[in-house]
Amino acid sequence: MAQVSGDHYVITVLTSPRRLAALVCLAGEIDMDAAPALSGVVEQLSAVAPSEVVVDLADVTFASSTLLNFLARAHVALTADTALIVCRPRRHTRRLLEITGVGQFMTMRGDLPPSGYWMPHGAARPEELPVLGGID
């Protein structure tokens, strides 16, 4: 697991042992303070090139244009065949995505894959799955 936090946010990245996929869990206030950490996440996702990136927004209490920028940068940085999925946005966050049109570049879901699907990075052997390091 890779995790970075600030005074008002936490970003956690998990991977799937079943296929090359990443789960990015955002929590707290996603504003300018979180921008450098989110840039690091985009760089790492781009380097690993997973087939699927799931962004869990269930615990986001405030979202500014920083969240929109992160999602747009992830969309551009990932390969065309990578699925970008946003899960469990709260009402205000969903509305922000809809109003700005950013939501049209990704799939929106109300749930996550079943528990046990995702695992911390350290549980996978290096030859099985690339590790998204460098954002600790």
mmCIF file of N, CA and C in Angstrom:
data_model
loop_
_atom_site.group_PDB
_atom_site.id
_atom_site.type_symbol
_atom_site.label_atom_id
_atom_site.label_comp_id
_atom_site.label_asym_id
_atom_site.label_seq_id
_atom_site.Cartn_x
_atom_site.Cartn_y
_atom_site.Cartn_z
ATOM 1 N N MET A 1 0.847 -1.170 0.000
ATOM 2 C CA MET A 1 0.000 0.000 0.000
ATOM 3 C C MET A 1 0.890 1.229 0.000
ATOM 4 N N ALA A 2 0.514 2.165 -0.826
ATOM 5 C CA ALA A 2 1.177 3.460 -0.815
ATOM 6 C C ALA A 2 0.177 4.458 -0.255
ATOM 7 N N GLN A 3 0.632 5.254 0.694
ATOM 8 C CA GLN A 3 -0.266 6.228 1.297
ATOM 9 C C GLN A 3 0.488 7.522 1.544
ATOM 10 N N VAL A 4 -0.203 8.626 1.274
ATOM 11 C CA VAL A 4 0.349 9.944 1.559
ATOM 12 C C VAL A 4 -0.779 10.763 2.165
ATOM 13 N N SER A 5 -0.415 11.612 3.112
ATOM 14 C CA SER A 5 -1.457 12.419 3.744
ATOM 15 C C SER A 5 -0.928 13.814 4.045
ATOM 16 N N GLY A 6 -1.865 14.711 4.192
ATOM 17 C CA GLY A 6 -1.571 16.082 4.564
ATOM 18 C C GLY A 6 -2.426 16.435 5.758
ATOM 19 N N ASP A 7 -2.527 17.709 6.053
ATOM 20 C CA ASP A 7 -3.320 18.143 7.198
ATOM 21 C C ASP A 7 -4.792 17.780 7.067
ATOM 22 N N HIS A 8 -5.310 17.781 5.824
ATOM 23 C CA HIS A 8 -6.744 17.602 5.634
ATOM 24 C C HIS A 8 -7.107 16.537 4.605
ATOM 25 N N TYR A 9 -6.167 15.719 4.172
ATOM 26 C CA TYR A 9 -6.466 14.706 3.166
ATOM 27 C C TYR A 9 -5.615 13.462 3.382
ATOM 28 N N VAL A 10 -6.094 12.350 2.820
ATOM 29 C CA VAL A 10 -5.352 11.090 2.787
ATOM 30 C C VAL A 10 -5.566 10.480 1.406
ATOM 31 N N ILE A 11 -4.484 10.018 0.789
ATOM 32 C CA ILE A 11 -4.550 9.344 -0.505
ATOM 33 C C ILE A 11 -3.922 7.968 -0.316
ATOM 34 N N THR A 12 -4.680 6.931 -0.647
ATOM 35 C CA THR A 12 -4.208 5.563 -0.514
ATOM 36 C C THR A 12 -4.309 4.885 -1.871
ATOM 37 N N VAL A 13 -3.260 4.161 -2.265
ATOM 38 C CA VAL A 13 -3.265 3.431 -3.533
ATOM 39 C C VAL A 13 -3.084 1.949 -3.230
ATOM 40 N N LEU A 14 -4.020 1.142 -3.718
ATOM 41 C CA LEU A 14 -3.979 -0.313 -3.575
ATOM 42 C C LEU A 14 -3.970 -0.926 -4.966
ATOM 43 N N THR A 15 -3.557 -2.195 -5.050
ATOM 44 C CA THR A 15 -3.552 -2.885 -6.333
ATOM 45 C C THR A 15 -4.330 -4.185 -6.241
ATOM 46 N N SER A 16 -4.678 -4.717 -7.391
ATOM 47 C CA SER A 16 -5.410 -5.968 -7.468
ATOM 48 C C SER A 16 -4.457 -7.109 -7.801
ATOM 49 N N PRO A 17 -4.528 -8.202 -7.052
ATOM 50 C CA PRO A 17 -3.671 -9.344 -7.369
ATOM 51 C C PRO A 17 -4.176 -10.119 -8.582
ATOM 52 N N ARG A 18 -5.420 -9.909 -8.977
ATOM 53 C CA ARG A 18 -6.031 -10.689 -10.054
ATOM 54 C C ARG A 18 -5.709 -10.151 -11.445
ATOM 55 N N ARG A 19 -5.498 -8.869 -11.539
ATOM 56 C CA ARG A 19 -5.124 -8.265 -12.823
ATOM 57 C C ARG A 19 -4.461 -6.927 -12.530
ATOM 58 N N LEU A 20 -3.831 -6.381 -13.501
ATOM 59 C CA LEU A 20 -3.131 -5.121 -13.300
ATOM 60 C C LEU A 20 -4.156 -3.996 -13.190
ATOM 61 N N ALA A 21 -4.485 -3.660 -11.954
ATOM 62 C CA ALA A 21 -5.473 -2.619 -11.687
ATOM 63 C C ALA A 21 -5.038 -1.849 -10.452
ATOM 64 N N ALA A 22 -5.545 -0.631 -10.320
ATOM 65 C CA ALA A 22 -5.207 0.195 -9.162
ATOM 66 C C ALA A 22 -6.477 0.804 -8.584
ATOM 67 N N LEU A 23 -6.492 0.913 -7.273
ATOM 68 C CA LEU A 23 -7.570 1.580 -6.551
ATOM 69 C C LEU A 23 -6.955 2.774 -5.844
ATOM 70 N N VAL A 24 -7.460 3.961 -6.152
ATOM 71 C CA VAL A 24 -6.989 5.191 -5.527
ATOM 72 C C VAL A 24 -8.120 5.676 -4.626
ATOM 73 N N CYS A 25 -7.894 5.663 -3.317
ATOM 74 C CA CYS A 25 -8.898 6.109 -2.348
ATOM 75 C C CYS A 25 -8.529 7.511 -1.879
ATOM 76 N N LEU A 26 -9.441 8.443 -2.093
ATOM 77 C CA LEU A 26 -9.225 9.813 -1.660
ATOM 78 C C LEU A 26 -10.129 10.087 -0.473
ATOM 79 N N ALA A 27 -9.601 10.811 0.506
ATOM 80 C CA ALA A 27 -10.379 11.140 1.700
ATOM 81 C C ALA A 27 -10.054 12.546 2.161
ATOM 82 N N GLY A 28 -11.053 13.195 2.733
ATOM 83 C CA GLY A 28 -10.861 14.534 3.274
ATOM 84 C C GLY A 28 -11.067 15.608 2.239
ATOM 85 N N GLU A 29 -10.318 16.687 2.385
ATOM 86 C CA GLU A 29 -10.436 17.856 1.518
ATOM 87 C C GLU A 29 -9.433 17.754 0.370
ATOM 88 N N ILE A 30 -9.956 17.588 -0.823
ATOM 89 C CA ILE A 30 -9.094 17.487 -2.003
ATOM 90 C C ILE A 30 -9.017 18.881 -2.630
ATOM 91 N N ASP A 31 -7.999 19.615 -2.181
ATOM 92 C CA ASP A 31 -7.789 20.988 -2.628
ATOM 93 C C ASP A 31 -6.329 21.171 -3.014
ATOM 94 N N MET A 32 -5.868 22.404 -3.117
ATOM 95 C CA MET A 32 -4.504 22.680 -3.584
ATOM 96 C C MET A 32 -3.429 21.999 -2.745
ATOM 97 N N ASP A 33 -3.680 21.772 -1.467
ATOM 98 C CA ASP A 33 -2.693 21.095 -0.628
ATOM 99 C C ASP A 33 -2.430 19.664 -1.099
ATOM 100 N N ALA A 34 -3.427 19.033 -1.692
ATOM 101 C CA ALA A 34 -3.291 17.647 -2.156
ATOM 102 C C ALA A 34 -2.704 17.557 -3.563
ATOM 103 N N ALA A 35 -2.590 18.670 -4.272
ATOM 104 C CA ALA A 35 -2.162 18.661 -5.674
ATOM 105 C C ALA A 35 -0.814 17.973 -5.917
ATOM 106 N N PRO A 36 0.236 18.259 -5.139
ATOM 107 C CA PRO A 36 1.516 17.579 -5.404
ATOM 108 C C PRO A 36 1.424 16.057 -5.242
ATOM 109 N N ALA A 37 0.710 15.600 -4.226
ATOM 110 C CA ALA A 37 0.567 14.151 -4.021
ATOM 111 C C ALA A 37 -0.233 13.521 -5.158
ATOM 112 N N LEU A 38 -1.271 14.193 -5.618
ATOM 113 C CA LEU A 38 -2.072 13.672 -6.727
ATOM 114 C C LEU A 38 -1.266 13.645 -8.020
ATOM 115 N N SER A 39 -0.387 14.614 -8.219
ATOM 116 C CA SER A 39 0.502 14.591 -9.389
ATOM 117 C C SER A 39 1.406 13.362 -9.353
ATOM 118 N N GLY A 40 1.894 13.029 -8.155
ATOM 119 C CA GLY A 40 2.707 11.822 -8.003
ATOM 120 C C GLY A 40 1.929 10.562 -8.329
ATOM 121 N N VAL A 41 0.671 10.512 -7.936
ATOM 122 C CA VAL A 41 -0.172 9.353 -8.252
ATOM 123 C C VAL A 41 -0.337 9.221 -9.763
ATOM 124 N N VAL A 42 -0.600 10.326 -10.447
ATOM 125 C CA VAL A 42 -0.759 10.298 -11.912
ATOM 126 C C VAL A 42 0.526 9.794 -12.573
ATOM 127 N N GLU A 43 1.668 10.276 -12.132
ATOM 128 C CA GLU A 43 2.947 9.839 -12.700
ATOM 129 C C GLU A 43 3.147 8.338 -12.516
ATOM 130 N N GLN A 44 2.849 7.838 -11.331
ATOM 131 C CA GLN A 44 3.030 6.411 -11.065
ATOM 132 C C GLN A 44 2.051 5.563 -11.868
ATOM 133 N N LEU A 45 0.803 5.987 -11.955
ATOM 134 C CA LEU A 45 -0.174 5.242 -12.750
ATOM 135 C C LEU A 45 0.237 5.214 -14.213
ATOM 136 N N SER A 46 0.727 6.321 -14.704
ATOM 137 C CA SER A 46 1.179 6.395 -16.088
ATOM 138 C C SER A 46 2.345 5.436 -16.334
ATOM 139 N N ALA A 47 3.256 5.357 -15.384
ATOM 140 C CA ALA A 47 4.418 4.478 -15.529
ATOM 141 C C ALA A 47 4.031 3.004 -15.508
ATOM 142 N N VAL A 48 3.064 2.651 -14.674
ATOM 143 C CA VAL A 48 2.650 1.251 -14.532
ATOM 144 C C VAL A 48 1.676 0.837 -15.632
ATOM 145 N N ALA A 49 0.861 1.766 -16.110
ATOM 146 C CA ALA A 49 -0.115 1.529 -17.177
ATOM 147 C C ALA A 49 -1.072 0.383 -16.849
ATOM 148 N N PRO A 50 -1.839 0.515 -15.779
ATOM 149 C CA PRO A 50 -2.801 -0.539 -15.435
ATOM 150 C C PRO A 50 -3.939 -0.597 -16.445
ATOM 151 N N SER A 51 -4.651 -1.714 -16.468
ATOM 152 C CA SER A 51 -5.791 -1.852 -17.373
ATOM 153 C C SER A 51 -7.035 -1.181 -16.806
ATOM 154 N N GLU A 52 -7.012 -0.926 -15.497
ATOM 155 C CA GLU A 52 -8.158 -0.310 -14.838
ATOM 156 C C GLU A 52 -7.684 0.522 -13.656
ATOM 157 N N VAL A 53 -8.234 1.735 -13.530
ATOM 158 C CA VAL A 53 -7.971 2.584 -12.376
ATOM 159 C C VAL A 53 -9.325 2.953 -11.773
ATOM 160 N N VAL A 54 -9.505 2.588 -10.509
ATOM 161 C CA VAL A 54 -10.726 2.898 -9.786
ATOM 162 C C VAL A 54 -10.388 3.989 -8.776
ATOM 163 N N VAL A 55 -11.142 5.083 -8.804
ATOM 164 C CA VAL A 55 -10.942 6.187 -7.876
ATOM 165 C C VAL A 55 -12.149 6.231 -6.949
ATOM 166 N N ASP A 56 -11.917 5.929 -5.665
ATOM 167 C CA ASP A 56 -12.986 5.912 -4.665
ATOM 168 C C ASP A 56 -13.085 7.293 -4.016
ATOM 169 N N LEU A 57 -14.237 7.933 -4.168
ATOM 170 C CA LEU A 57 -14.447 9.279 -3.637
ATOM 171 C C LEU A 57 -15.384 9.298 -2.432
ATOM 172 N N ALA A 58 -15.694 8.145 -1.864
ATOM 173 C CA ALA A 58 -16.687 8.060 -0.791
ATOM 174 C C ALA A 58 -16.346 8.927 0.412
ATOM 175 N N ASP A 59 -15.073 9.103 0.710
ATOM 176 C CA ASP A 59 -14.671 9.842 1.902
ATOM 177 C C ASP A 59 -14.185 11.257 1.609
ATOM 178 N N VAL A 60 -14.447 11.755 0.413
ATOM 179 C CA VAL A 60 -14.088 13.129 0.076
ATOM 180 C C VAL A 60 -15.134 14.055 0.691
ATOM 181 N N THR A 61 -14.674 14.956 1.555
ATOM 182 C CA THR A 61 -15.586 15.894 2.225
ATOM 183 C C THR A 61 -15.653 17.242 1.517
ATOM 184 N N PHE A 62 -14.629 17.560 0.725
ATOM 185 C CA PHE A 62 -14.600 18.793 -0.055
ATOM 186 C C PHE A 62 -13.768 18.531 -1.296
ATOM 187 N N ALA A 63 -14.254 18.998 -2.442
ATOM 188 C CA ALA A 63 -13.514 18.824 -3.686
ATOM 189 C C ALA A 63 -13.463 20.153 -4.425
ATOM 190 N N SER A 64 -12.259 20.567 -4.777
ATOM 191 C CA SER A 64 -12.074 21.785 -5.571
ATOM 192 C C SER A 64 -11.663 21.373 -6.980
ATOM 193 N N SER A 65 -11.216 22.337 -7.734
ATOM 194 C CA SER A 65 -10.736 22.056 -9.088
ATOM 195 C C SER A 65 -9.532 21.112 -9.075
ATOM 196 N N THR A 66 -8.902 20.946 -7.922
ATOM 197 C CA THR A 66 -7.775 20.009 -7.805
ATOM 198 C C THR A 66 -8.225 18.588 -8.128
ATOM 199 N N LEU A 67 -9.398 18.200 -7.672
ATOM 200 C CA LEU A 67 -9.928 16.873 -7.987
ATOM 201 C C LEU A 67 -10.196 16.763 -9.481
ATOM 202 N N LEU A 68 -10.796 17.775 -10.046
ATOM 203 C CA LEU A 68 -11.083 17.769 -11.483
ATOM 204 C C LEU A 68 -9.785 17.672 -12.288
ATOM 205 N N ASN A 69 -8.775 18.422 -11.872
ATOM 206 C CA ASN A 69 -7.479 18.387 -12.545
ATOM 207 C C ASN A 69 -6.858 16.997 -12.441
ATOM 208 N N PHE A 70 -6.916 16.393 -11.265
ATOM 209 C CA PHE A 70 -6.371 15.045 -11.072
ATOM 210 C C PHE A 70 -7.044 14.050 -12.018
ATOM 211 N N LEU A 71 -8.369 14.067 -12.070
ATOM 212 C CA LEU A 71 -9.093 13.123 -12.924
ATOM 213 C C LEU A 71 -8.803 13.371 -14.402
ATOM 214 N N ALA A 72 -8.741 14.635 -14.798
ATOM 215 C CA ALA A 72 -8.427 14.958 -16.194
ATOM 216 C C ALA A 72 -7.011 14.528 -16.548
ATOM 217 N N ARG A 73 -6.054 14.790 -15.652
ATOM 218 C CA ARG A 73 -4.662 14.388 -15.910
ATOM 219 C C ARG A 73 -4.529 12.874 -15.969
ATOM 220 N N ALA A 74 -5.237 12.170 -15.090
ATOM 221 C CA ALA A 74 -5.211 10.703 -15.114
ATOM 222 C C ALA A 74 -5.783 10.199 -16.434
ATOM 223 N N HIS A 75 -6.879 10.767 -16.862
ATOM 224 C CA HIS A 75 -7.512 10.374 -18.132
ATOM 225 C C HIS A 75 -6.536 10.542 -19.300
ATOM 226 N N VAL A 76 -5.826 11.657 -19.336
ATOM 227 C CA VAL A 76 -4.880 11.928 -20.421
ATOM 228 C C VAL A 76 -3.640 11.049 -20.315
ATOM 229 N N ALA A 77 -3.165 10.800 -19.096
ATOM 230 C CA ALA A 77 -1.915 10.058 -18.896
ATOM 231 C C ALA A 77 -2.056 8.558 -19.138
ATOM 232 N N LEU A 78 -3.248 8.032 -18.919
ATOM 233 C CA LEU A 78 -3.446 6.597 -19.074
ATOM 234 C C LEU A 78 -3.645 6.233 -20.538
ATOM 235 N N THR A 79 -3.344 4.987 -20.875
ATOM 236 C CA THR A 79 -3.511 4.550 -22.260
ATOM 237 C C THR A 79 -4.992 4.523 -22.622
ATOM 238 N N ALA A 80 -5.272 4.546 -23.900
ATOM 239 C CA ALA A 80 -6.659 4.600 -24.381
ATOM 240 C C ALA A 80 -7.486 3.398 -23.937
ATOM 241 N N ASP A 81 -6.840 2.264 -23.713
ATOM 242 C CA ASP A 81 -7.594 1.073 -23.307
ATOM 243 C C ASP A 81 -7.697 0.906 -21.786
ATOM 244 N N THR A 82 -7.230 1.883 -21.026
ATOM 245 C CA THR A 82 -7.351 1.836 -19.564
ATOM 246 C C THR A 82 -8.703 2.400 -19.153
ATOM 247 N N ALA A 83 -9.424 1.630 -18.355
ATOM 248 C CA ALA A 83 -10.715 2.079 -17.839
ATOM 249 C C ALA A 83 -10.486 2.963 -16.615
ATOM 250 N N LEU A 84 -11.054 4.150 -16.625
ATOM 251 C CA LEU A 84 -11.009 5.061 -15.480
ATOM 252 C C LEU A 84 -12.408 5.077 -14.879
ATOM 253 N N ILE A 85 -12.516 4.605 -13.640
ATOM 254 C CA ILE A 85 -13.809 4.425 -12.982
ATOM 255 C C ILE A 85 -13.820 5.226 -11.689
ATOM 256 N N VAL A 86 -14.831 6.065 -11.534
ATOM 257 C CA VAL A 86 -15.015 6.842 -10.309
ATOM 258 C C VAL A 86 -16.148 6.189 -9.524
ATOM 259 N N CYS A 87 -15.866 5.861 -8.265
ATOM 260 C CA CYS A 87 -16.840 5.157 -7.442
ATOM 261 C C CYS A 87 -17.273 5.975 -6.229
ATOM 262 N N ARG A 88 -18.503 5.834 -5.883
ATOM 263 C CA ARG A 88 -19.109 6.321 -4.654
ATOM 264 C C ARG A 88 -18.923 7.811 -4.383
ATOM 265 N N PRO A 89 -19.050 8.671 -5.410
ATOM 266 C CA PRO A 89 -18.935 10.100 -5.094
ATOM 267 C C PRO A 89 -20.147 10.562 -4.283
ATOM 268 N N ARG A 90 -19.907 11.434 -3.336
ATOM 269 C CA ARG A 90 -21.020 12.033 -2.597
ATOM 270 C C ARG A 90 -21.779 12.955 -3.546
ATOM 271 N N ARG A 91 -22.952 13.351 -3.118
ATOM 272 C CA ARG A 91 -23.831 14.147 -3.968
ATOM 273 C C ARG A 91 -23.151 15.415 -4.490
ATOM 274 N N HIS A 92 -22.478 16.159 -3.616
ATOM 275 C CA HIS A 92 -21.838 17.406 -4.053
ATOM 276 C C HIS A 92 -20.679 17.150 -5.012
ATOM 277 N N THR A 93 -19.962 16.055 -4.804
ATOM 278 C CA THR A 93 -18.847 15.727 -5.698
ATOM 279 C C THR A 93 -19.382 15.262 -7.050
ATOM 280 N N ARG A 94 -20.419 14.438 -7.044
ATOM 281 C CA ARG A 94 -21.033 13.991 -8.292
ATOM 282 C C ARG A 94 -21.533 15.195 -9.096
ATOM 283 N N ARG A 95 -22.139 16.130 -8.401
ATOM 284 C CA ARG A 95 -22.664 17.332 -9.059
ATOM 285 C C ARG A 95 -21.520 18.136 -9.695
ATOM 286 N N LEU A 96 -20.399 18.267 -8.994
ATOM 287 C CA LEU A 96 -19.227 18.960 -9.533
ATOM 288 C C LEU A 96 -18.741 18.280 -10.814
ATOM 289 N N LEU A 97 -18.687 16.965 -10.812
ATOM 290 C CA LEU A 97 -18.243 16.217 -11.991
ATOM 291 C C LEU A 97 -19.211 16.401 -13.157
ATOM 292 N N GLU A 98 -20.496 16.421 -12.845
ATOM 293 C CA GLU A 98 -21.506 16.586 -13.896
ATOM 294 C C GLU A 98 -21.509 17.994 -14.474
ATOM 295 N N ILE A 99 -21.485 19.003 -13.609
ATOM 296 C CA ILE A 99 -21.534 20.398 -14.062
ATOM 297 C C ILE A 99 -20.349 20.751 -14.954
ATOM 298 N N THR A 100 -19.175 20.264 -14.584
ATOM 299 C CA THR A 100 -17.958 20.606 -15.325
ATOM 300 C C THR A 100 -17.747 19.727 -16.557
ATOM 301 N N GLY A 101 -18.480 18.637 -16.664
ATOM 302 C CA GLY A 101 -18.325 17.738 -17.795
ATOM 303 C C GLY A 101 -17.203 16.731 -17.627
ATOM 304 N N VAL A 102 -16.476 16.793 -16.535
ATOM 305 C CA VAL A 102 -15.369 15.855 -16.309
ATOM 306 C C VAL A 102 -15.894 14.420 -16.197
ATOM 307 N N GLY A 103 -17.087 14.260 -15.665
ATOM 308 C CA GLY A 103 -17.666 12.930 -15.502
ATOM 309 C C GLY A 103 -17.883 12.176 -16.796
ATOM 310 N N GLN A 104 -17.941 12.868 -17.920
ATOM 311 C CA GLN A 104 -18.172 12.179 -19.193
ATOM 312 C C GLN A 104 -16.941 11.405 -19.682
ATOM 313 N N PHE A 105 -15.778 11.656 -19.095
ATOM 314 C CA PHE A 105 -14.557 10.980 -19.518
ATOM 315 C C PHE A 105 -14.270 9.710 -18.739
ATOM 316 N N MET A 106 -15.182 9.337 -17.856
ATOM 317 C CA MET A 106 -14.968 8.161 -17.026
ATOM 318 C C MET A 106 -16.293 7.471 -16.757
ATOM 319 N N THR A 107 -16.205 6.295 -16.184
ATOM 320 C CA THR A 107 -17.385 5.552 -15.771
ATOM 321 C C THR A 107 -17.649 5.880 -14.312
ATOM 322 N N MET A 108 -18.914 6.129 -13.971
ATOM 323 C CA MET A 108 -19.288 6.406 -12.584
ATOM 324 C C MET A 108 -20.021 5.184 -12.050
ATOM 325 N N ARG A 109 -19.660 4.778 -10.826
ATOM 326 C CA ARG A 109 -20.302 3.629 -10.180
ATOM 327 C C ARG A 109 -20.673 4.003 -8.751
ATOM 328 N N GLY A 110 -21.663 3.323 -8.232
ATOM 329 C CA GLY A 110 -22.081 3.539 -6.854
ATOM 330 C C GLY A 110 -21.444 2.575 -5.877
ATOM 331 N N ASP A 111 -20.638 1.623 -6.378
ATOM 332 C CA ASP A 111 -20.041 0.620 -5.508
ATOM 333 C C ASP A 111 -18.590 0.362 -5.904
ATOM 334 N N LEU A 112 -17.935 -0.478 -5.113
ATOM 335 C CA LEU A 112 -16.572 -0.940 -5.393
ATOM 336 C C LEU A 112 -16.616 -2.436 -5.653
ATOM 337 N N PRO A 113 -15.570 -3.004 -6.249
ATOM 338 C CA PRO A 113 -15.490 -4.464 -6.340
ATOM 339 C C PRO A 113 -15.550 -5.069 -4.936
ATOM 340 N N PRO A 114 -15.916 -6.338 -4.815
ATOM 341 C CA PRO A 114 -16.050 -6.979 -3.497
ATOM 342 C C PRO A 114 -14.770 -6.917 -2.674
ATOM 343 N N SER A 115 -14.921 -6.950 -1.348
ATOM 344 C CA SER A 115 -13.738 -6.945 -0.476
ATOM 345 C C SER A 115 -12.888 -8.168 -0.778
ATOM 346 N N GLY A 116 -11.615 -8.036 -0.560
ATOM 347 C CA GLY A 116 -10.687 -9.103 -0.893
ATOM 348 C C GLY A 116 -10.141 -8.964 -2.307
ATOM 349 N N TYR A 117 -10.778 -8.133 -3.112
ATOM 350 C CA TYR A 117 -10.349 -7.905 -4.485
ATOM 351 C C TYR A 117 -9.071 -7.084 -4.510
ATOM 352 N N TRP A 118 -8.987 -6.115 -3.615
ATOM 353 C CA TRP A 118 -7.830 -5.228 -3.543
ATOM 354 C C TRP A 118 -6.925 -5.656 -2.406
ATOM 355 N N MET A 119 -5.652 -5.413 -2.564
ATOM 356 C CA MET A 119 -4.705 -5.768 -1.520
ATOM 357 C C MET A 119 -3.648 -4.686 -1.398
ATOM 358 N N PRO A 120 -3.034 -4.559 -0.223
ATOM 359 C CA PRO A 120 -1.921 -3.608 -0.097
ATOM 360 C C PRO A 120 -0.782 -4.015 -1.014
ATOM 361 N N HIS A 121 -0.006 -3.047 -1.469
ATOM 362 C CA HIS A 121 1.100 -3.324 -2.387
ATOM 363 C C HIS A 121 2.067 -4.370 -1.867
ATOM 364 N N GLY A 122 2.400 -4.333 -0.603
ATOM 365 C CA GLY A 122 3.407 -5.226 -0.050
ATOM 366 C C GLY A 122 3.030 -6.685 -0.094
ATOM 367 N N ALA A 123 1.766 -7.012 -0.296
ATOM 368 C CA ALA A 123 1.326 -8.403 -0.300
ATOM 369 C C ALA A 123 1.570 -9.086 -1.638
ATOM 370 N N ALA A 124 1.842 -8.352 -2.679
ATOM 371 C CA ALA A 124 2.098 -8.944 -3.987
ATOM 372 C C ALA A 124 3.595 -9.129 -4.183
ATOM 373 N N ARG A 125 3.974 -10.242 -4.791
ATOM 374 C CA ARG A 125 5.374 -10.429 -5.118
ATOM 375 C C ARG A 125 5.716 -9.574 -6.330
ATOM 376 N N PRO A 126 6.922 -9.004 -6.383
ATOM 377 C CA PRO A 126 7.286 -8.086 -7.467
ATOM 378 C C PRO A 126 7.075 -8.662 -8.863
ATOM 379 N N GLU A 127 7.295 -9.961 -9.055
ATOM 380 C CA GLU A 127 7.134 -10.518 -10.388
ATOM 381 C C GLU A 127 5.667 -10.656 -10.781
ATOM 382 N N GLU A 128 4.758 -10.575 -9.807
ATOM 383 C CA GLU A 128 3.332 -10.698 -10.101
ATOM 384 C C GLU A 128 2.705 -9.359 -10.474
ATOM 385 N N LEU A 129 3.171 -8.273 -9.851
ATOM 386 C CA LEU A 129 2.483 -7.005 -10.011
ATOM 387 C C LEU A 129 3.443 -5.862 -9.743
ATOM 388 N N PRO A 130 3.544 -4.915 -10.639
ATOM 389 C CA PRO A 130 4.401 -3.753 -10.378
ATOM 390 C C PRO A 130 3.895 -2.974 -9.159
ATOM 391 N N VAL A 131 4.810 -2.419 -8.426
ATOM 392 C CA VAL A 131 4.466 -1.635 -7.238
ATOM 393 C C VAL A 131 4.419 -0.163 -7.596
ATOM 394 N N LEU A 132 3.369 0.519 -7.154
ATOM 395 C CA LEU A 132 3.260 1.955 -7.366
ATOM 396 C C LEU A 132 3.990 2.645 -6.225
ATOM 397 N N GLY A 133 5.275 2.760 -6.311
ATOM 398 C CA GLY A 133 6.048 3.388 -5.242
ATOM 399 C C GLY A 133 6.285 4.850 -5.518
ATOM 400 N N GLY A 134 7.008 5.465 -4.613
ATOM 401 C CA GLY A 134 7.439 6.820 -4.844
ATOM 402 C C GLY A 134 6.499 7.903 -4.367
ATOM 403 N N ILE A 135 5.351 7.535 -3.759
ATOM 404 C CA ILE A 135 4.483 8.582 -3.252
ATOM 405 C C ILE A 135 4.364 8.522 -1.746
ATOM 406 N N ASP A 136 5.141 7.666 -1.121
ATOM 407 C CA ASP A 136 5.102 7.588 0.347
ATOM 408 C C ASP A 136 5.619 8.850 0.969
#
